[in-house]
């Protein structure tokens, strides 16, 4: 375990939640649900709600998406506390954590390709651990001394992930030299003192790795809650990659009511005629994580 000098263990005295969109496109209904659920859970608990732009993957970014996302959140009345954090401005901290891992001999360089790992059975077995490869053309993997595969989820209850996958040494710096999502997300959730992470079920499995990483870094982890994903009629997850339609910035009320319904909050009919402040006040007051369904039958 590294007790990171850069990341001091946080004691979570209060609620701090966050919404962490990647600027790979505009907000769609799926990301509105993520923004709204994390916002309402924070505000219902008198907490703070932060926004972090996860812009560490320039090839996947769309020009102007960050500012469009922020404008949309504002027009939906979802105002954030504190300054927006941009991951592109955190590179020194990520480098520092990578250096700490190396110093503690908790990471190594790996030259294996995806095809090689697949051919060896699909699970990375630590092939390069003892090879002392140089950084050149290599990814960096963390030695997964924790191997967390089970955790308690605020919405899903007990979650059990594939044990072999959960025990893999995972990538913290990619071969193309970009920081891996797992590294950046954990470092920033610690850096921002996040106590609660409410997000979609697509991140159920990555959460096990993230929990391992908290342990490796010697930090306590936030609580996690994963709501079901909104899917298209064909059963695909709504995502920027499959061009889910962006939500209408000029008509927040119907989208917010649809998102509340999706989240099991049963908004009363009269809310259709409410203004934005009234609607959000109702939603904060009546928010109940216990009402969020574990899975979602309604297909959009
Ligand atoms: N940036 C990620 C995404 O947009 C979300 C990360 C997270 O909530 O931890 O899918
Ligand atoms: Zn390898």
mmCIF file of C-alpha atoms and ligand atoms in Angstrom:
data_model
loop_
_atom_site.group_PDB
_atom_site.id
_atom_site.type_symbol
_atom_site.label_atom_id
_atom_site.label_comp_id
_atom_site.label_asym_id
_atom_site.label_seq_id
_atom_site.Cartn_x
_atom_site.Cartn_y
_atom_site.Cartn_z
ATOM 1 C CA UNK A 1 0.000 0.000 0.000
ATOM 2 C CA UNK A 2 1.222 3.497 -0.807
ATOM 3 C CA UNK A 3 0.147 6.089 1.666
ATOM 4 C CA UNK A 4 0.241 8.775 -0.946
ATOM 5 C CA UNK A 5 2.030 11.967 0.019
ATOM 6 C CA UNK A 6 0.079 13.772 -2.668
ATOM 7 C CA UNK A 7 -3.335 12.443 -1.796
ATOM 8 C CA UNK A 8 -4.044 12.822 1.867
ATOM 9 C CA UNK A 9 -6.737 10.455 3.103
ATOM 10 C CA UNK A 10 -9.946 12.401 3.388
ATOM 11 C CA UNK A 11 -12.316 12.129 6.241
ATOM 12 C CA UNK A 12 -15.753 12.578 4.786
ATOM 13 C CA UNK A 13 -17.395 14.898 7.239
ATOM 14 C CA UNK A 14 -19.985 16.050 4.758
ATOM 15 C CA UNK A 15 -21.610 15.009 1.528
ATOM 16 C CA UNK A 16 -19.779 15.890 -1.685
ATOM 17 C CA UNK A 17 -21.150 14.436 -4.892
ATOM 18 C CA UNK A 18 -20.179 15.013 -8.495
ATOM 19 C CA UNK A 19 -21.113 14.713 -12.137
ATOM 20 C CA UNK A 20 -18.157 13.869 -14.367
ATOM 21 C CA UNK A 21 -19.008 14.044 -18.067
ATOM 22 C CA UNK A 22 -16.486 13.376 -20.815
ATOM 23 C CA UNK A 23 -16.703 16.119 -23.460
ATOM 24 C CA UNK A 24 -17.117 13.661 -26.310
ATOM 25 C CA UNK A 25 -20.506 15.109 -27.266
ATOM 26 C CA UNK A 26 -23.536 16.994 -25.981
ATOM 27 C CA UNK A 27 -25.659 15.880 -23.051
ATOM 28 C CA UNK A 28 -28.243 13.256 -23.973
ATOM 29 C CA UNK A 29 -31.046 11.780 -21.879
ATOM 30 C CA UNK A 30 -28.677 9.197 -20.324
ATOM 31 C CA UNK A 31 -26.244 11.860 -19.133
ATOM 32 C CA UNK A 32 -29.117 14.036 -17.879
ATOM 33 C CA UNK A 33 -30.135 11.137 -15.629
ATOM 34 C CA UNK A 34 -26.558 10.939 -14.294
ATOM 35 C CA UNK A 35 -26.431 14.686 -13.696
ATOM 36 C CA UNK A 36 -29.873 14.804 -12.083
ATOM 37 C CA UNK A 37 -29.484 11.728 -9.849
ATOM 38 C CA UNK A 38 -26.108 12.873 -8.503
ATOM 39 C CA UNK A 39 -27.421 16.439 -8.030
ATOM 40 C CA UNK A 40 -30.611 15.410 -6.226
ATOM 41 C CA UNK A 41 -28.874 12.936 -3.942
ATOM 42 C CA UNK A 42 -26.345 15.641 -2.971
ATOM 43 C CA UNK A 43 -28.920 18.369 -2.455
ATOM 44 C CA UNK A 44 -31.379 16.131 -0.597
ATOM 45 C CA UNK A 45 -28.530 15.389 1.822
ATOM 46 C CA UNK A 46 -27.595 19.083 2.139
ATOM 47 C CA UNK A 47 -24.406 18.291 0.302
ATOM 48 C CA UNK A 48 -22.319 19.946 -2.368
ATOM 49 C CA UNK A 49 -22.481 18.956 -6.009
ATOM 50 C CA UNK A 50 -19.399 19.373 -8.163
ATOM 51 C CA UNK A 51 -18.879 19.145 -11.893
ATOM 52 C CA UNK A 52 -15.690 17.691 -13.338
ATOM 53 C CA UNK A 53 -14.955 17.652 -17.047
ATOM 54 C CA UNK A 54 -13.118 14.414 -17.878
ATOM 55 C CA UNK A 55 -11.084 15.709 -20.791
ATOM 56 C CA UNK A 56 -8.099 13.361 -20.708
ATOM 57 C CA UNK A 57 -8.735 11.715 -24.053
ATOM 58 C CA UNK A 58 -8.265 14.442 -26.692
ATOM 59 C CA UNK A 59 -8.903 12.143 -29.710
ATOM 60 C CA UNK A 60 -12.417 11.447 -28.396
ATOM 61 C CA UNK A 61 -13.273 15.047 -27.614
ATOM 62 C CA UNK A 62 -15.661 17.239 -29.610
ATOM 63 C CA UNK A 63 -14.643 20.848 -29.929
ATOM 64 C CA UNK A 64 -16.854 23.065 -27.790
ATOM 65 C CA UNK A 65 -18.568 20.160 -26.009
ATOM 66 C CA UNK A 66 -17.384 21.174 -22.517
ATOM 67 C CA UNK A 67 -18.909 24.615 -22.643
ATOM 68 C CA UNK A 68 -22.089 23.266 -24.264
ATOM 69 C CA UNK A 69 -22.448 20.701 -21.459
ATOM 70 C CA UNK A 70 -22.035 23.404 -18.816
ATOM 71 C CA UNK A 71 -24.552 25.695 -20.546
ATOM 72 C CA UNK A 72 -27.058 22.861 -20.724
ATOM 73 C CA UNK A 73 -26.649 22.081 -17.011
ATOM 74 C CA UNK A 74 -27.286 25.743 -16.234
ATOM 75 C CA UNK A 75 -30.362 25.914 -18.385
ATOM 76 C CA UNK A 76 -31.659 22.863 -16.502
ATOM 77 C CA UNK A 77 -31.135 24.682 -13.188
ATOM 78 C CA UNK A 78 -28.390 22.266 -12.152
ATOM 79 C CA UNK A 79 -25.952 24.743 -10.634
ATOM 80 C CA UNK A 80 -22.702 23.374 -9.315
ATOM 81 C CA UNK A 81 -20.796 24.331 -6.169
ATOM 82 C CA UNK A 82 -17.118 25.234 -6.390
ATOM 83 C CA UNK A 83 -15.174 25.676 -9.627
ATOM 84 C CA UNK A 84 -15.456 23.186 -12.453
ATOM 85 C CA UNK A 85 -12.421 20.886 -12.413
ATOM 86 C CA UNK A 86 -10.872 20.006 -15.777
ATOM 87 C CA UNK A 87 -8.870 16.787 -15.811
ATOM 88 C CA UNK A 88 -6.627 18.247 -18.507
ATOM 89 C CA UNK A 89 -5.334 20.596 -15.777
ATOM 90 C CA UNK A 90 -4.544 17.779 -13.365
ATOM 91 C CA UNK A 91 -1.664 16.152 -15.240
ATOM 92 C CA UNK A 92 0.977 17.073 -12.662
ATOM 93 C CA UNK A 93 -0.973 15.322 -9.947
ATOM 94 C CA UNK A 94 -1.495 12.207 -12.103
ATOM 95 C CA UNK A 95 2.240 12.159 -12.919
ATOM 96 C CA UNK A 96 3.034 12.483 -9.250
ATOM 97 C CA UNK A 97 0.808 9.553 -8.307
ATOM 98 C CA UNK A 98 2.357 7.450 -11.089
ATOM 99 C CA UNK A 99 5.800 8.319 -9.721
ATOM 100 C CA UNK A 100 4.731 7.298 -6.209
ATOM 101 C CA UNK A 101 3.462 3.957 -7.492
ATOM 102 C CA UNK A 102 6.760 3.355 -9.305
ATOM 103 C CA UNK A 103 8.742 4.333 -6.218
ATOM 104 C CA UNK A 104 6.854 1.793 -4.152
ATOM 105 C CA UNK A 105 7.361 -0.836 -6.879
ATOM 106 C CA UNK A 106 3.631 -1.068 -7.281
ATOM 107 C CA UNK A 107 3.626 -0.550 -11.036
ATOM 108 C CA UNK A 108 5.434 -1.838 -14.083
ATOM 109 C CA UNK A 109 5.594 -1.362 -17.826
ATOM 110 C CA UNK A 110 3.706 -3.761 -20.053
ATOM 111 C CA UNK A 111 4.174 -4.345 -23.763
ATOM 112 C CA UNK A 112 1.328 -6.847 -24.233
ATOM 113 C CA UNK A 113 -1.181 -6.114 -26.950
ATOM 114 C CA UNK A 114 -4.913 -6.646 -26.601
ATOM 115 C CA UNK A 115 -4.670 -9.499 -29.117
ATOM 116 C CA UNK A 116 -1.954 -11.227 -27.062
ATOM 117 C CA UNK A 117 -4.007 -10.984 -23.879
ATOM 118 C CA UNK A 118 -7.066 -12.289 -25.714
ATOM 119 C CA UNK A 119 -5.075 -15.215 -27.114
ATOM 120 C CA UNK A 120 -3.861 -16.032 -23.588
ATOM 121 C CA UNK A 121 -7.460 -16.352 -22.334
ATOM 122 C CA UNK A 122 -8.606 -12.749 -22.016
ATOM 123 C CA UNK A 123 -7.351 -12.106 -18.489
ATOM 124 C CA UNK A 124 -4.062 -10.321 -17.984
ATOM 125 C CA UNK A 125 -1.888 -12.608 -15.888
ATOM 126 C CA UNK A 126 0.954 -10.272 -15.039
ATOM 127 C CA UNK A 127 3.126 -11.379 -17.951
ATOM 128 C CA UNK A 128 5.409 -8.317 -17.857
ATOM 129 C CA UNK A 129 5.604 -7.920 -14.071
ATOM 130 C CA UNK A 130 9.171 -9.135 -13.717
ATOM 131 C CA UNK A 131 10.485 -8.059 -17.122
ATOM 132 C CA UNK A 132 11.650 -4.556 -16.147
ATOM 133 C CA UNK A 133 10.604 -3.162 -19.518
ATOM 134 C CA UNK A 134 11.293 0.466 -20.304
ATOM 135 C CA UNK A 135 8.451 2.938 -20.738
ATOM 136 C CA UNK A 136 8.906 3.123 -24.486
ATOM 137 C CA UNK A 137 5.905 1.651 -26.355
ATOM 138 C CA UNK A 138 4.551 0.283 -23.103
ATOM 139 C CA UNK A 139 1.520 0.886 -20.940
ATOM 140 C CA UNK A 140 1.908 1.149 -17.160
ATOM 141 C CA UNK A 141 0.024 -1.324 -14.992
ATOM 142 C CA UNK A 142 -0.541 -1.149 -11.262
ATOM 143 C CA UNK A 143 0.148 -4.287 -9.227
ATOM 144 C CA UNK A 144 -3.313 -5.077 -7.973
ATOM 145 C CA UNK A 145 -2.579 -6.053 -4.397
ATOM 146 C CA UNK A 146 -6.209 -5.477 -3.393
ATOM 147 C CA UNK A 147 -8.247 -7.436 -5.963
ATOM 148 C CA UNK A 148 -11.594 -6.154 -4.704
ATOM 149 C CA UNK A 149 -14.420 -8.013 -6.450
ATOM 150 C CA UNK A 150 -17.380 -7.380 -4.140
ATOM 151 C CA UNK A 151 -18.875 -4.262 -2.694
ATOM 152 C CA UNK A 152 -22.074 -2.787 -1.347
ATOM 153 C CA UNK A 153 -23.875 -0.491 -3.744
ATOM 154 C CA UNK A 154 -26.389 2.093 -2.502
ATOM 155 C CA UNK A 155 -28.852 1.127 -5.256
ATOM 156 C CA UNK A 156 -27.868 -2.359 -6.417
ATOM 157 C CA UNK A 157 -27.121 -3.831 -2.983
ATOM 158 C CA UNK A 158 -24.356 -6.446 -2.927
ATOM 159 C CA UNK A 159 -22.374 -6.437 -6.193
ATOM 160 C CA UNK A 160 -20.104 -9.323 -7.184
ATOM 161 C CA UNK A 161 -17.813 -8.821 -10.165
ATOM 162 C CA UNK A 162 -15.838 -11.355 -12.154
ATOM 163 C CA UNK A 163 -13.096 -12.271 -9.738
ATOM 164 C CA UNK A 164 -10.346 -12.863 -12.271
ATOM 165 C CA UNK A 165 -11.020 -9.539 -13.953
ATOM 166 C CA UNK A 166 -11.129 -7.808 -10.594
ATOM 167 C CA UNK A 167 -7.704 -9.219 -9.723
ATOM 168 C CA UNK A 168 -6.008 -8.112 -12.930
ATOM 169 C CA UNK A 169 -3.159 -5.635 -12.796
ATOM 170 C CA UNK A 170 -4.945 -2.789 -14.571
ATOM 171 C CA UNK A 171 -3.647 -0.010 -16.770
ATOM 172 C CA UNK A 172 -3.020 3.374 -15.195
ATOM 173 C CA UNK A 173 -1.148 4.941 -18.122
ATOM 174 C CA UNK A 174 -1.918 3.938 -21.667
ATOM 175 C CA UNK A 175 0.556 2.971 -24.359
ATOM 176 C CA UNK A 176 -0.239 6.215 -26.189
ATOM 177 C CA UNK A 177 0.888 7.986 -23.009
ATOM 178 C CA UNK A 178 -2.591 9.171 -22.040
ATOM 179 C CA UNK A 179 -3.617 8.735 -18.418
ATOM 180 C CA UNK A 180 -6.084 5.906 -17.937
ATOM 181 C CA UNK A 181 -9.633 6.654 -16.809
ATOM 182 C CA UNK A 182 -9.182 4.462 -13.676
ATOM 183 C CA UNK A 183 -6.221 6.548 -12.539
ATOM 184 C CA UNK A 184 -7.731 9.948 -13.229
ATOM 185 C CA UNK A 185 -11.167 9.206 -11.798
ATOM 186 C CA UNK A 186 -9.847 7.868 -8.488
ATOM 187 C CA UNK A 187 -7.183 10.539 -8.076
ATOM 188 C CA UNK A 188 -9.721 13.285 -8.708
ATOM 189 C CA UNK A 189 -12.451 11.803 -6.551
ATOM 190 C CA UNK A 190 -9.895 11.787 -3.714
ATOM 191 C CA UNK A 191 -8.565 15.242 -4.645
ATOM 192 C CA UNK A 192 -12.072 16.712 -4.629
ATOM 193 C CA UNK A 193 -13.053 14.969 -1.395
ATOM 194 C CA UNK A 194 -15.959 13.155 -3.035
ATOM 195 C CA UNK A 195 -18.008 11.176 -0.514
ATOM 196 C CA UNK A 196 -20.729 9.776 -2.801
ATOM 197 C CA UNK A 197 -20.622 8.687 -6.450
ATOM 198 C CA UNK A 198 -24.020 8.240 -8.100
ATOM 199 C CA UNK A 199 -23.686 7.118 -11.725
ATOM 200 C CA UNK A 200 -24.853 4.590 -14.318
ATOM 201 C CA UNK A 201 -24.592 0.798 -14.199
ATOM 202 C CA UNK A 202 -22.073 0.762 -17.064
ATOM 203 C CA UNK A 203 -19.516 1.532 -14.348
ATOM 204 C CA UNK A 204 -20.448 -1.304 -11.960
ATOM 205 C CA UNK A 205 -17.418 -3.438 -12.901
ATOM 206 C CA UNK A 206 -14.902 -0.582 -13.140
ATOM 207 C CA UNK A 207 -15.960 0.357 -9.595
ATOM 208 C CA UNK A 208 -14.353 -2.850 -8.291
ATOM 209 C CA UNK A 209 -11.026 -1.742 -9.827
ATOM 210 C CA UNK A 210 -11.475 1.722 -8.466
ATOM 211 C CA UNK A 211 -12.073 0.306 -4.983
ATOM 212 C CA UNK A 212 -8.861 -1.696 -5.336
ATOM 213 C CA UNK A 213 -7.039 1.449 -6.371
ATOM 214 C CA UNK A 214 -8.270 3.408 -3.333
ATOM 215 C CA UNK A 215 -6.870 0.640 -1.179
ATOM 216 C CA UNK A 216 -3.544 0.593 -3.031
ATOM 217 C CA UNK A 217 -3.287 4.362 -2.591
ATOM 218 C CA UNK A 218 -4.131 4.114 1.091
ATOM 219 C CA UNK A 219 -7.293 6.188 0.853
ATOM 220 C CA UNK A 220 -10.825 5.552 1.976
ATOM 221 C CA UNK A 221 -13.318 5.176 -0.868
ATOM 222 C CA UNK A 222 -16.571 7.055 -1.376
ATOM 223 C CA UNK A 223 -19.934 5.300 -1.318
ATOM 224 C CA UNK A 224 -21.185 4.221 -4.733
ATOM 225 C CA UNK A 225 -24.684 3.958 -6.164
ATOM 226 C CA UNK A 226 -25.365 2.806 -9.732
ATOM 227 C CA UNK A 227 -28.707 3.446 -11.407
ATOM 228 C CA UNK A 228 -29.892 1.416 -14.424
ATOM 229 C CA UNK A 229 -29.034 2.619 -17.893
ATOM 230 C CA UNK A 230 -31.459 4.159 -20.314
ATOM 231 C CA UNK A 231 -31.457 2.146 -23.509
ATOM 232 C CA UNK A 232 -32.715 2.703 -27.020
ATOM 233 C CA UNK A 233 -35.544 0.697 -28.551
ATOM 234 C CA UNK A 234 -32.933 -1.652 -29.957
ATOM 235 C CA UNK A 235 -31.561 -2.231 -26.463
ATOM 236 C CA UNK A 236 -28.424 -0.133 -26.875
ATOM 237 C CA UNK A 237 -27.171 2.085 -24.103
ATOM 238 C CA UNK A 238 -27.772 5.749 -24.844
ATOM 239 C CA UNK A 239 -24.345 7.193 -25.408
ATOM 240 C CA UNK A 240 -22.540 9.897 -27.266
ATOM 241 C CA UNK A 241 -20.813 7.181 -29.266
ATOM 242 C CA UNK A 242 -24.074 5.876 -30.700
ATOM 243 C CA UNK A 243 -25.305 9.401 -31.368
ATOM 244 C CA UNK A 244 -28.069 9.538 -28.797
ATOM 245 C CA UNK A 245 -30.037 12.732 -29.449
ATOM 246 C CA UNK A 246 -28.985 15.632 -27.277
ATOM 247 C CA UNK A 247 -31.550 17.049 -24.869
ATOM 248 C CA UNK A 248 -33.324 20.302 -25.677
ATOM 249 C CA UNK A 249 -31.763 23.185 -23.827
ATOM 250 C CA UNK A 250 -34.860 25.301 -24.297
ATOM 251 C CA UNK A 251 -37.348 22.837 -22.849
ATOM 252 C CA UNK A 252 -35.919 21.487 -19.597
ATOM 253 C CA UNK A 253 -39.223 20.651 -17.848
ATOM 254 C CA UNK A 254 -40.362 17.680 -19.990
ATOM 255 C CA UNK A 255 -36.868 16.122 -19.974
ATOM 256 C CA UNK A 256 -36.532 16.580 -16.215
ATOM 257 C CA UNK A 257 -39.939 14.981 -15.628
ATOM 258 C CA UNK A 258 -38.990 12.066 -17.890
ATOM 259 C CA UNK A 259 -35.683 11.677 -16.008
ATOM 260 C CA UNK A 260 -37.467 11.761 -12.616
ATOM 261 C CA UNK A 261 -39.903 9.126 -13.852
ATOM 262 C CA UNK A 262 -37.029 6.976 -15.098
ATOM 263 C CA UNK A 263 -35.439 7.286 -11.657
ATOM 264 C CA UNK A 264 -38.622 5.997 -9.977
ATOM 265 C CA UNK A 265 -39.456 9.293 -8.268
ATOM 266 C CA UNK A 266 -43.079 9.428 -9.526
ATOM 267 C CA UNK A 267 -43.392 13.168 -10.205
ATOM 268 C CA UNK A 268 -47.050 14.282 -9.868
ATOM 269 C CA UNK A 269 -48.843 15.482 -12.983
ATOM 270 C CA UNK A 270 -49.093 19.094 -11.810
ATOM 271 C CA UNK A 271 -45.335 19.453 -12.062
ATOM 272 C CA UNK A 272 -45.737 19.780 -15.819
ATOM 273 C CA UNK A 273 -46.997 23.317 -15.181
ATOM 274 C CA UNK A 274 -44.363 24.181 -12.589
ATOM 275 C CA UNK A 275 -41.421 26.418 -13.296
ATOM 276 C CA UNK A 276 -37.857 25.121 -13.112
ATOM 277 C CA UNK A 277 -37.257 26.249 -9.513
ATOM 278 C CA UNK A 278 -40.490 24.687 -8.290
ATOM 279 C CA UNK A 279 -39.800 21.444 -10.091
ATOM 280 C CA UNK A 280 -36.268 21.099 -8.712
ATOM 281 C CA UNK A 281 -37.425 22.065 -5.215
ATOM 282 C CA UNK A 282 -40.037 19.281 -5.375
ATOM 283 C CA UNK A 283 -37.461 16.826 -6.685
ATOM 284 C CA UNK A 284 -34.863 17.652 -3.999
ATOM 285 C CA UNK A 285 -37.418 17.424 -1.222
ATOM 286 C CA UNK A 286 -38.946 14.150 -2.395
ATOM 287 C CA UNK A 287 -35.758 12.478 -3.638
ATOM 288 C CA UNK A 288 -35.398 8.912 -2.454
ATOM 289 C CA UNK A 289 -32.534 6.674 -3.477
ATOM 290 C CA UNK A 290 -34.612 3.718 -2.274
ATOM 291 C CA UNK A 291 -37.156 4.426 -5.043
ATOM 292 C CA UNK A 292 -34.585 4.187 -7.835
ATOM 293 C CA UNK A 293 -35.187 0.846 -9.583
ATOM 294 C CA UNK A 294 -32.304 -1.638 -9.745
ATOM 295 C CA UNK A 295 -33.042 -2.398 -13.338
ATOM 296 C CA UNK A 296 -35.206 -0.567 -15.794
ATOM 297 C CA UNK A 297 -38.009 -2.101 -17.751
ATOM 298 C CA UNK A 298 -38.983 1.093 -19.510
ATOM 299 C CA UNK A 299 -37.238 1.281 -22.833
ATOM 300 C CA UNK A 300 -36.972 4.782 -24.251
HETATM 301 N N1 LIG B 1 -16.508 10.416 -17.574
HETATM 302 C C1 LIG B 1 -17.262 9.206 -17.453
HETATM 303 C C2 LIG B 1 -18.334 9.157 -18.508
HETATM 304 O O1 LIG B 1 -18.719 10.194 -19.023
HETATM 305 C C3 LIG B 1 -17.948 9.048 -16.128
HETATM 306 C C4 LIG B 1 -17.015 8.783 -15.053
HETATM 307 C C5 LIG B 1 -17.620 8.579 -13.692
HETATM 308 O O2 LIG B 1 -18.756 8.973 -13.407
HETATM 309 O O3 LIG B 1 -16.902 8.060 -12.876
HETATM 310 O O4 LIG B 1 -18.798 8.084 -18.806
HETATM 311 ZN ZN1 LIG B 2 2.367 -7.313 -20.371
#
